[in-house]
């Protein structure tokens, strides 16, 4: 495969997007752009600077900051002005708030522009909610990942456990479902499958099975 492709992966929380995207990017020797992490970093910035009620002002300040997503050895680390915020952006509080902040049109415009710049030269796997529909509607491959709500809640709980974070199982279940509803029903760029995206239902599939399925499609096997 000579051409450096743009690969878009969308889907709800817990559908397996990010672990699949990371592994696929590693296999292809591509960069991985976690667009959710960008929204999360912005949200954490607002939270830390008491700017949740001043989003426009927050955007202009954020744009002066140095946001870096480093994809190395199959893992993504997120830095803001040199501070490693990778774990801080994954707390349940930031997850819930990010889903709210990301409904704001002005926020989305800025993020989409940053994401297009990062992916423009190809050789990238991007994951998010609107990659195939808005950010790169002409991506070379578009995937839409799904899994049953029960499976997605189970995965989210496992993820929190692995990170040693405190959580309440019932609250986690509610927050995954609430986030789905908000992300898919917002007015601007709602989460949805692009008409030409390939749907991958990951319920009952292992990570390797998901990745191989997508790799084979891309490689034309
Ligand atoms: O993929 P994630 O769970 O890290 O994303 C966190 C939130 O960011 C998600 O609830 C909705 C928002 N988001 C978005 O609106 N568009 C994207 N492309 C990626 C994430």
PDB file of C-alpha atoms and ligand atoms in Angstrom:
ATOM      1  CA  UNK A   1       0.000   0.000   0.000  1.00  0.00           C
ATOM      2  CA  UNK A   2       1.889   3.048  -1.218  1.00  0.00           C
ATOM      3  CA  UNK A   3      -0.692   5.781  -0.874  1.00  0.00           C
ATOM      4  CA  UNK A   4      -0.900   7.236   2.640  1.00  0.00           C
ATOM      5  CA  UNK A   5      -4.586   6.842   3.346  1.00  0.00           C
ATOM      6  CA  UNK A   6      -7.039   8.680   5.570  1.00  0.00           C
ATOM      7  CA  UNK A   7      -9.036   6.212   7.655  1.00  0.00           C
ATOM      8  CA  UNK A   8     -12.071   7.424   9.582  1.00  0.00           C
ATOM      9  CA  UNK A   9     -13.534   5.489  12.495  1.00  0.00           C
ATOM     10  CA  UNK A  10     -16.693   6.696  14.209  1.00  0.00           C
ATOM     11  CA  UNK A  11     -18.983   5.217  16.798  1.00  0.00           C
ATOM     12  CA  UNK A  12     -20.313   5.537  20.338  1.00  0.00           C
ATOM     13  CA  UNK A  13     -18.402   5.329  23.619  1.00  0.00           C
ATOM     14  CA  UNK A  14     -17.239   1.800  24.369  1.00  0.00           C
ATOM     15  CA  UNK A  15     -17.680   0.537  20.814  1.00  0.00           C
ATOM     16  CA  UNK A  16     -13.978  -0.308  20.714  1.00  0.00           C
ATOM     17  CA  UNK A  17     -13.005   2.613  18.467  1.00  0.00           C
ATOM     18  CA  UNK A  18      -9.896   3.781  20.214  1.00  0.00           C
ATOM     19  CA  UNK A  19      -8.268   0.420  20.930  1.00  0.00           C
ATOM     20  CA  UNK A  20      -9.019  -0.652  17.359  1.00  0.00           C
ATOM     21  CA  UNK A  21      -7.807   2.631  15.858  1.00  0.00           C
ATOM     22  CA  UNK A  22      -4.544   2.449  17.820  1.00  0.00           C
ATOM     23  CA  UNK A  23      -3.839  -1.110  16.764  1.00  0.00           C
ATOM     24  CA  UNK A  24      -4.789  -0.510  13.163  1.00  0.00           C
ATOM     25  CA  UNK A  25      -2.608   2.621  12.991  1.00  0.00           C
ATOM     26  CA  UNK A  26       0.283   0.602  14.446  1.00  0.00           C
ATOM     27  CA  UNK A  27      -0.156  -2.163  11.851  1.00  0.00           C
ATOM     28  CA  UNK A  28      -0.277   0.306   8.982  1.00  0.00           C
ATOM     29  CA  UNK A  29       2.576   2.448  10.342  1.00  0.00           C
ATOM     30  CA  UNK A  30       0.200   5.412  10.456  1.00  0.00           C
ATOM     31  CA  UNK A  31      -0.367   8.189  12.957  1.00  0.00           C
ATOM     32  CA  UNK A  32      -3.385   7.912  15.265  1.00  0.00           C
ATOM     33  CA  UNK A  33      -5.452  11.001  15.962  1.00  0.00           C
ATOM     34  CA  UNK A  34      -7.775  10.629  18.929  1.00  0.00           C
ATOM     35  CA  UNK A  35     -10.224  13.473  18.279  1.00  0.00           C
ATOM     36  CA  UNK A  36     -12.134  12.741  21.495  1.00  0.00           C
ATOM     37  CA  UNK A  37      -8.912  13.496  23.390  1.00  0.00           C
ATOM     38  CA  UNK A  38      -8.825  16.920  21.724  1.00  0.00           C
ATOM     39  CA  UNK A  39     -12.354  17.748  22.909  1.00  0.00           C
ATOM     40  CA  UNK A  40     -11.453  16.367  26.330  1.00  0.00           C
ATOM     41  CA  UNK A  41      -8.267  18.470  26.551  1.00  0.00           C
ATOM     42  CA  UNK A  42     -10.251  21.594  25.726  1.00  0.00           C
ATOM     43  CA  UNK A  43     -12.861  20.705  28.337  1.00  0.00           C
ATOM     44  CA  UNK A  44     -10.211  20.119  31.015  1.00  0.00           C
ATOM     45  CA  UNK A  45      -8.663  23.482  30.106  1.00  0.00           C
ATOM     46  CA  UNK A  46     -12.031  25.216  30.621  1.00  0.00           C
ATOM     47  CA  UNK A  47     -12.578  23.386  33.884  1.00  0.00           C
ATOM     48  CA  UNK A  48      -9.151  24.204  35.306  1.00  0.00           C
ATOM     49  CA  UNK A  49      -9.414  27.863  34.360  1.00  0.00           C
ATOM     50  CA  UNK A  50     -13.021  28.373  35.450  1.00  0.00           C
ATOM     51  CA  UNK A  51     -14.077  29.146  31.905  1.00  0.00           C
ATOM     52  CA  UNK A  52     -17.019  26.790  31.513  1.00  0.00           C
ATOM     53  CA  UNK A  53     -19.348  29.788  31.242  1.00  0.00           C
ATOM     54  CA  UNK A  54     -17.068  31.690  28.885  1.00  0.00           C
ATOM     55  CA  UNK A  55     -16.526  29.247  26.084  1.00  0.00           C
ATOM     56  CA  UNK A  56     -15.695  31.795  23.330  1.00  0.00           C
ATOM     57  CA  UNK A  57     -13.046  33.372  25.521  1.00  0.00           C
ATOM     58  CA  UNK A  58     -11.835  29.881  26.447  1.00  0.00           C
ATOM     59  CA  UNK A  59     -11.414  29.008  22.772  1.00  0.00           C
ATOM     60  CA  UNK A  60      -9.245  32.023  22.035  1.00  0.00           C
ATOM     61  CA  UNK A  61      -7.040  31.273  25.056  1.00  0.00           C
ATOM     62  CA  UNK A  62      -6.855  27.568  24.197  1.00  0.00           C
ATOM     63  CA  UNK A  63      -5.693  28.343  20.673  1.00  0.00           C
ATOM     64  CA  UNK A  64      -2.588  30.014  22.113  1.00  0.00           C
ATOM     65  CA  UNK A  65      -1.730  26.847  24.012  1.00  0.00           C
ATOM     66  CA  UNK A  66       0.376  24.006  22.752  1.00  0.00           C
ATOM     67  CA  UNK A  67      -1.693  20.821  22.437  1.00  0.00           C
ATOM     68  CA  UNK A  68       0.206  17.707  21.413  1.00  0.00           C
ATOM     69  CA  UNK A  69      -1.037  14.191  20.788  1.00  0.00           C
ATOM     70  CA  UNK A  70       1.886  11.800  20.799  1.00  0.00           C
ATOM     71  CA  UNK A  71       1.288   8.315  19.386  1.00  0.00           C
ATOM     72  CA  UNK A  72       4.134   6.063  20.384  1.00  0.00           C
ATOM     73  CA  UNK A  73       4.469   2.321  20.903  1.00  0.00           C
ATOM     74  CA  UNK A  74       0.762   1.843  20.313  1.00  0.00           C
ATOM     75  CA  UNK A  75      -0.251   4.324  22.978  1.00  0.00           C
ATOM     76  CA  UNK A  76      -1.485   7.894  22.897  1.00  0.00           C
ATOM     77  CA  UNK A  77      -0.298  10.565  25.340  1.00  0.00           C
ATOM     78  CA  UNK A  78      -1.784  14.035  25.451  1.00  0.00           C
ATOM     79  CA  UNK A  79       0.208  17.103  26.485  1.00  0.00           C
ATOM     80  CA  UNK A  80      -0.938  20.661  27.059  1.00  0.00           C
ATOM     81  CA  UNK A  81       1.918  23.127  27.330  1.00  0.00           C
ATOM     82  CA  UNK A  82       4.215  20.239  28.165  1.00  0.00           C
ATOM     83  CA  UNK A  83       2.020  18.850  30.971  1.00  0.00           C
ATOM     84  CA  UNK A  84       0.969  15.235  30.519  1.00  0.00           C
ATOM     85  CA  UNK A  85      -2.836  15.373  30.861  1.00  0.00           C
ATOM     86  CA  UNK A  86      -3.490  11.881  29.458  1.00  0.00           C
ATOM     87  CA  UNK A  87      -5.105  10.554  32.642  1.00  0.00           C
ATOM     88  CA  UNK A  88      -6.754  13.794  33.774  1.00  0.00           C
ATOM     89  CA  UNK A  89      -8.869  13.929  30.605  1.00  0.00           C
ATOM     90  CA  UNK A  90     -10.316  10.431  31.156  1.00  0.00           C
ATOM     91  CA  UNK A  91     -12.154  10.954  34.450  1.00  0.00           C
ATOM     92  CA  UNK A  92     -15.940  10.412  34.488  1.00  0.00           C
ATOM     93  CA  UNK A  93     -16.399  14.133  35.259  1.00  0.00           C
ATOM     94  CA  UNK A  94     -14.463  15.204  32.170  1.00  0.00           C
ATOM     95  CA  UNK A  95     -16.250  12.577  30.029  1.00  0.00           C
ATOM     96  CA  UNK A  96     -19.671  13.969  30.924  1.00  0.00           C
ATOM     97  CA  UNK A  97     -18.656  17.609  30.566  1.00  0.00           C
ATOM     98  CA  UNK A  98     -16.889  17.007  27.246  1.00  0.00           C
ATOM     99  CA  UNK A  99     -20.034  15.547  25.768  1.00  0.00           C
ATOM    100  CA  UNK A 100     -21.820  18.806  26.725  1.00  0.00           C
ATOM    101  CA  UNK A 101     -19.091  21.188  25.572  1.00  0.00           C
ATOM    102  CA  UNK A 102     -18.819  19.390  22.243  1.00  0.00           C
ATOM    103  CA  UNK A 103     -22.394  20.387  21.334  1.00  0.00           C
ATOM    104  CA  UNK A 104     -21.239  24.015  20.917  1.00  0.00           C
ATOM    105  CA  UNK A 105     -20.811  24.961  17.245  1.00  0.00           C
ATOM    106  CA  UNK A 106     -17.884  27.316  17.849  1.00  0.00           C
ATOM    107  CA  UNK A 107     -15.974  24.567  19.657  1.00  0.00           C
ATOM    108  CA  UNK A 108     -16.599  22.095  16.868  1.00  0.00           C
ATOM    109  CA  UNK A 109     -15.425  24.537  14.178  1.00  0.00           C
ATOM    110  CA  UNK A 110     -12.078  24.998  15.885  1.00  0.00           C
ATOM    111  CA  UNK A 111     -11.597  21.277  16.544  1.00  0.00           C
ATOM    112  CA  UNK A 112     -12.564  20.256  13.012  1.00  0.00           C
ATOM    113  CA  UNK A 113     -10.052  22.721  11.575  1.00  0.00           C
ATOM    114  CA  UNK A 114      -7.281  21.384  13.827  1.00  0.00           C
ATOM    115  CA  UNK A 115      -8.182  17.791  12.928  1.00  0.00           C
ATOM    116  CA  UNK A 116      -8.165  18.523   9.187  1.00  0.00           C
ATOM    117  CA  UNK A 117      -4.702  20.049   9.459  1.00  0.00           C
ATOM    118  CA  UNK A 118      -3.394  17.075  11.424  1.00  0.00           C
ATOM    119  CA  UNK A 119      -4.770  14.561   8.937  1.00  0.00           C
ATOM    120  CA  UNK A 120      -4.366  16.416   5.649  1.00  0.00           C
ATOM    121  CA  UNK A 121      -1.231  14.682   4.434  1.00  0.00           C
ATOM    122  CA  UNK A 122      -2.686  11.199   4.993  1.00  0.00           C
ATOM    123  CA  UNK A 123      -1.182   8.178   6.692  1.00  0.00           C
ATOM    124  CA  UNK A 124      -3.629   8.641   9.544  1.00  0.00           C
ATOM    125  CA  UNK A 125      -6.339   6.838  11.442  1.00  0.00           C
ATOM    126  CA  UNK A 126      -8.751   9.250  13.119  1.00  0.00           C
ATOM    127  CA  UNK A 127     -11.466   8.242  15.528  1.00  0.00           C
ATOM    128  CA  UNK A 128     -14.414  10.234  16.802  1.00  0.00           C
ATOM    129  CA  UNK A 129     -18.086  10.853  16.150  1.00  0.00           C
ATOM    130  CA  UNK A 130     -18.096  12.964  12.976  1.00  0.00           C
ATOM    131  CA  UNK A 131     -14.922  11.991  11.132  1.00  0.00           C
ATOM    132  CA  UNK A 132     -16.617  10.266   8.195  1.00  0.00           C
ATOM    133  CA  UNK A 133     -19.493  12.752   8.035  1.00  0.00           C
ATOM    134  CA  UNK A 134     -17.834  16.143   8.661  1.00  0.00           C
ATOM    135  CA  UNK A 135     -14.073  16.147   9.253  1.00  0.00           C
ATOM    136  CA  UNK A 136     -13.051  13.944   6.312  1.00  0.00           C
ATOM    137  CA  UNK A 137     -16.167  13.102   4.284  1.00  0.00           C
ATOM    138  CA  UNK A 138     -13.883  11.944   1.481  1.00  0.00           C
ATOM    139  CA  UNK A 139     -11.744   9.674   3.678  1.00  0.00           C
ATOM    140  CA  UNK A 140     -10.362   6.627   1.848  1.00  0.00           C
ATOM    141  CA  UNK A 141     -12.046   4.237   4.296  1.00  0.00           C
ATOM    142  CA  UNK A 142     -14.844   4.901   6.736  1.00  0.00           C
ATOM    143  CA  UNK A 143     -15.846   2.561   9.512  1.00  0.00           C
ATOM    144  CA  UNK A 144     -18.690   2.878  11.957  1.00  0.00           C
ATOM    145  CA  UNK A 145     -18.236   0.721  15.034  1.00  0.00           C
ATOM    146  CA  UNK A 146     -21.081  -0.422  17.219  1.00  0.00           C
ATOM    147  CA  UNK A 147     -21.631  -2.815  20.128  1.00  0.00           C
ATOM    148  CA  UNK A 148     -24.627  -3.554  22.303  1.00  0.00           C
ATOM    149  CA  UNK A 149     -25.159  -1.070  25.162  1.00  0.00           C
ATOM    150  CA  UNK A 150     -24.491  -3.819  27.753  1.00  0.00           C
ATOM    151  CA  UNK A 151     -21.182  -4.659  26.117  1.00  0.00           C
ATOM    152  CA  UNK A 152     -20.165  -1.002  25.916  1.00  0.00           C
ATOM    153  CA  UNK A 153     -20.942  -0.404  29.596  1.00  0.00           C
ATOM    154  CA  UNK A 154     -18.967  -3.551  30.486  1.00  0.00           C
ATOM    155  CA  UNK A 155     -15.964  -2.287  28.529  1.00  0.00           C
ATOM    156  CA  UNK A 156     -16.123   1.174  30.093  1.00  0.00           C
ATOM    157  CA  UNK A 157     -16.164  -0.354  33.581  1.00  0.00           C
ATOM    158  CA  UNK A 158     -13.190  -2.551  32.694  1.00  0.00           C
ATOM    159  CA  UNK A 159     -11.308   0.478  31.398  1.00  0.00           C
ATOM    160  CA  UNK A 160     -11.941   2.448  34.613  1.00  0.00           C
ATOM    161  CA  UNK A 161     -10.899  -0.577  36.692  1.00  0.00           C
ATOM    162  CA  UNK A 162      -7.695  -0.991  34.698  1.00  0.00           C
ATOM    163  CA  UNK A 163      -6.847   2.664  35.287  1.00  0.00           C
ATOM    164  CA  UNK A 164      -7.526   2.250  38.989  1.00  0.00           C
ATOM    165  CA  UNK A 165     -10.180   4.986  38.873  1.00  0.00           C
ATOM    166  CA  UNK A 166     -13.082   5.102  41.310  1.00  0.00           C
ATOM    167  CA  UNK A 167     -16.509   4.576  39.847  1.00  0.00           C
ATOM    168  CA  UNK A 168     -20.067   3.559  40.599  1.00  0.00           C
ATOM    169  CA  UNK A 169     -21.283   0.841  38.170  1.00  0.00           C
ATOM    170  CA  UNK A 170     -24.838   2.183  37.990  1.00  0.00           C
ATOM    171  CA  UNK A 171     -23.599   5.738  37.439  1.00  0.00           C
ATOM    172  CA  UNK A 172     -21.238   4.482  34.720  1.00  0.00           C
ATOM    173  CA  UNK A 173     -24.116   2.739  32.955  1.00  0.00           C
ATOM    174  CA  UNK A 174     -26.247   5.860  33.112  1.00  0.00           C
ATOM    175  CA  UNK A 175     -23.437   8.088  31.884  1.00  0.00           C
ATOM    176  CA  UNK A 176     -22.631   5.876  28.853  1.00  0.00           C
ATOM    177  CA  UNK A 177     -26.293   5.904  27.811  1.00  0.00           C
ATOM    178  CA  UNK A 178     -26.709   9.641  28.468  1.00  0.00           C
ATOM    179  CA  UNK A 179     -23.594  10.412  26.470  1.00  0.00           C
ATOM    180  CA  UNK A 180     -24.885   8.351  23.521  1.00  0.00           C
ATOM    181  CA  UNK A 181     -28.148  10.221  23.528  1.00  0.00           C
ATOM    182  CA  UNK A 182     -26.466  13.630  23.734  1.00  0.00           C
ATOM    183  CA  UNK A 183     -23.785  12.823  21.133  1.00  0.00           C
ATOM    184  CA  UNK A 184     -26.283  11.448  18.630  1.00  0.00           C
ATOM    185  CA  UNK A 185     -29.056  13.975  19.099  1.00  0.00           C
ATOM    186  CA  UNK A 186     -27.136  17.251  19.094  1.00  0.00           C
ATOM    187  CA  UNK A 187     -27.922  19.715  16.278  1.00  0.00           C
ATOM    188  CA  UNK A 188     -24.410  20.112  14.935  1.00  0.00           C
ATOM    189  CA  UNK A 189     -22.459  17.149  13.572  1.00  0.00           C
ATOM    190  CA  UNK A 190     -24.329  14.488  15.549  1.00  0.00           C
ATOM    191  CA  UNK A 191     -22.753  11.063  15.860  1.00  0.00           C
ATOM    192  CA  UNK A 192     -24.036   9.015  12.972  1.00  0.00           C
ATOM    193  CA  UNK A 193     -22.931   6.478  10.438  1.00  0.00           C
ATOM    194  CA  UNK A 194     -21.899   8.063   7.133  1.00  0.00           C
ATOM    195  CA  UNK A 195     -23.935   6.586   4.264  1.00  0.00           C
ATOM    196  CA  UNK A 196     -20.810   5.047   2.774  1.00  0.00           C
ATOM    197  CA  UNK A 197     -19.283   3.825   6.048  1.00  0.00           C
ATOM    198  CA  UNK A 198     -18.759   0.121   6.705  1.00  0.00           C
ATOM    199  CA  UNK A 199     -20.459  -0.931   9.909  1.00  0.00           C
ATOM    200  CA  UNK A 200     -18.530  -3.209  12.251  1.00  0.00           C
ATOM    201  CA  UNK A 201     -20.522  -4.679  15.130  1.00  0.00           C
ATOM    202  CA  UNK A 202     -17.891  -5.562  17.709  1.00  0.00           C
ATOM    203  CA  UNK A 203     -20.197  -7.367  20.153  1.00  0.00           C
ATOM    204  CA  UNK A 204     -18.566 -10.739  20.758  1.00  0.00           C
ATOM    205  CA  UNK A 205     -15.460  -9.945  18.681  1.00  0.00           C
ATOM    206  CA  UNK A 206     -11.990  -9.831  20.171  1.00  0.00           C
ATOM    207  CA  UNK A 207      -9.804  -6.802  19.543  1.00  0.00           C
ATOM    208  CA  UNK A 208      -7.638  -8.762  17.104  1.00  0.00           C
ATOM    209  CA  UNK A 209     -10.707  -9.946  15.215  1.00  0.00           C
ATOM    210  CA  UNK A 210     -11.963  -6.368  14.832  1.00  0.00           C
ATOM    211  CA  UNK A 211      -8.605  -5.068  13.731  1.00  0.00           C
ATOM    212  CA  UNK A 212      -7.997  -7.922  11.264  1.00  0.00           C
ATOM    213  CA  UNK A 213     -11.415  -7.463   9.744  1.00  0.00           C
ATOM    214  CA  UNK A 214     -10.709  -3.801   9.070  1.00  0.00           C
ATOM    215  CA  UNK A 215      -7.121  -4.373   7.990  1.00  0.00           C
ATOM    216  CA  UNK A 216      -8.278  -6.949   5.431  1.00  0.00           C
ATOM    217  CA  UNK A 217     -10.816  -4.506   4.005  1.00  0.00           C
ATOM    218  CA  UNK A 218      -8.171  -1.789   3.684  1.00  0.00           C
ATOM    219  CA  UNK A 219      -5.577  -4.124   2.180  1.00  0.00           C
ATOM    220  CA  UNK A 220      -8.212  -5.486  -0.222  1.00  0.00           C
ATOM    221  CA  UNK A 221      -7.773  -9.058   1.028  1.00  0.00           C
TER     222      UNK A 221
HETATM  223  O1  LIG B   1     -14.309   9.439  22.048  1.00  0.00           O
HETATM  224  P1  LIG B   1     -14.413  10.036  23.463  1.00  0.00           P
HETATM  225  O2  LIG B   1     -15.293   9.245  24.366  1.00  0.00           O
HETATM  226  O3  LIG B   1     -13.061  10.282  24.068  1.00  0.00           O
HETATM  227  O4  LIG B   1     -15.096  11.486  23.241  1.00  0.00           O
HETATM  228  C1  LIG B   1     -15.432  12.329  24.310  1.00  0.00           C
HETATM  229  C2  LIG B   1     -16.575  13.234  23.911  1.00  0.00           C
HETATM  230  O5  LIG B   1     -16.140  14.149  22.901  1.00  0.00           O
HETATM  231  C3  LIG B   1     -17.792  12.535  23.319  1.00  0.00           C
HETATM  232  O6  LIG B   1     -18.774  12.290  24.315  1.00  0.00           O
HETATM  233  C4  LIG B   1     -18.316  13.466  22.272  1.00  0.00           C
HETATM  234  C5  LIG B   1     -17.145  14.352  21.923  1.00  0.00           C
HETATM  235  N1  LIG B   1     -16.585  14.096  20.597  1.00  0.00           N
HETATM  236  C6  LIG B   1     -17.210  14.687  19.530  1.00  0.00           C
HETATM  237  O7  LIG B   1     -18.231  15.352  19.707  1.00  0.00           O
HETATM  238  N2  LIG B   1     -16.699  14.554  18.282  1.00  0.00           N
HETATM  239  C7  LIG B   1     -15.592  13.834  18.074  1.00  0.00           C
HETATM  240  N3  LIG B   1     -15.090  13.742  16.841  1.00  0.00           N
HETATM  241  C8  LIG B   1     -14.963  13.182  19.157  1.00  0.00           C
HETATM  242  C9  LIG B   1     -15.492  13.320  20.418  1.00  0.00           C
END
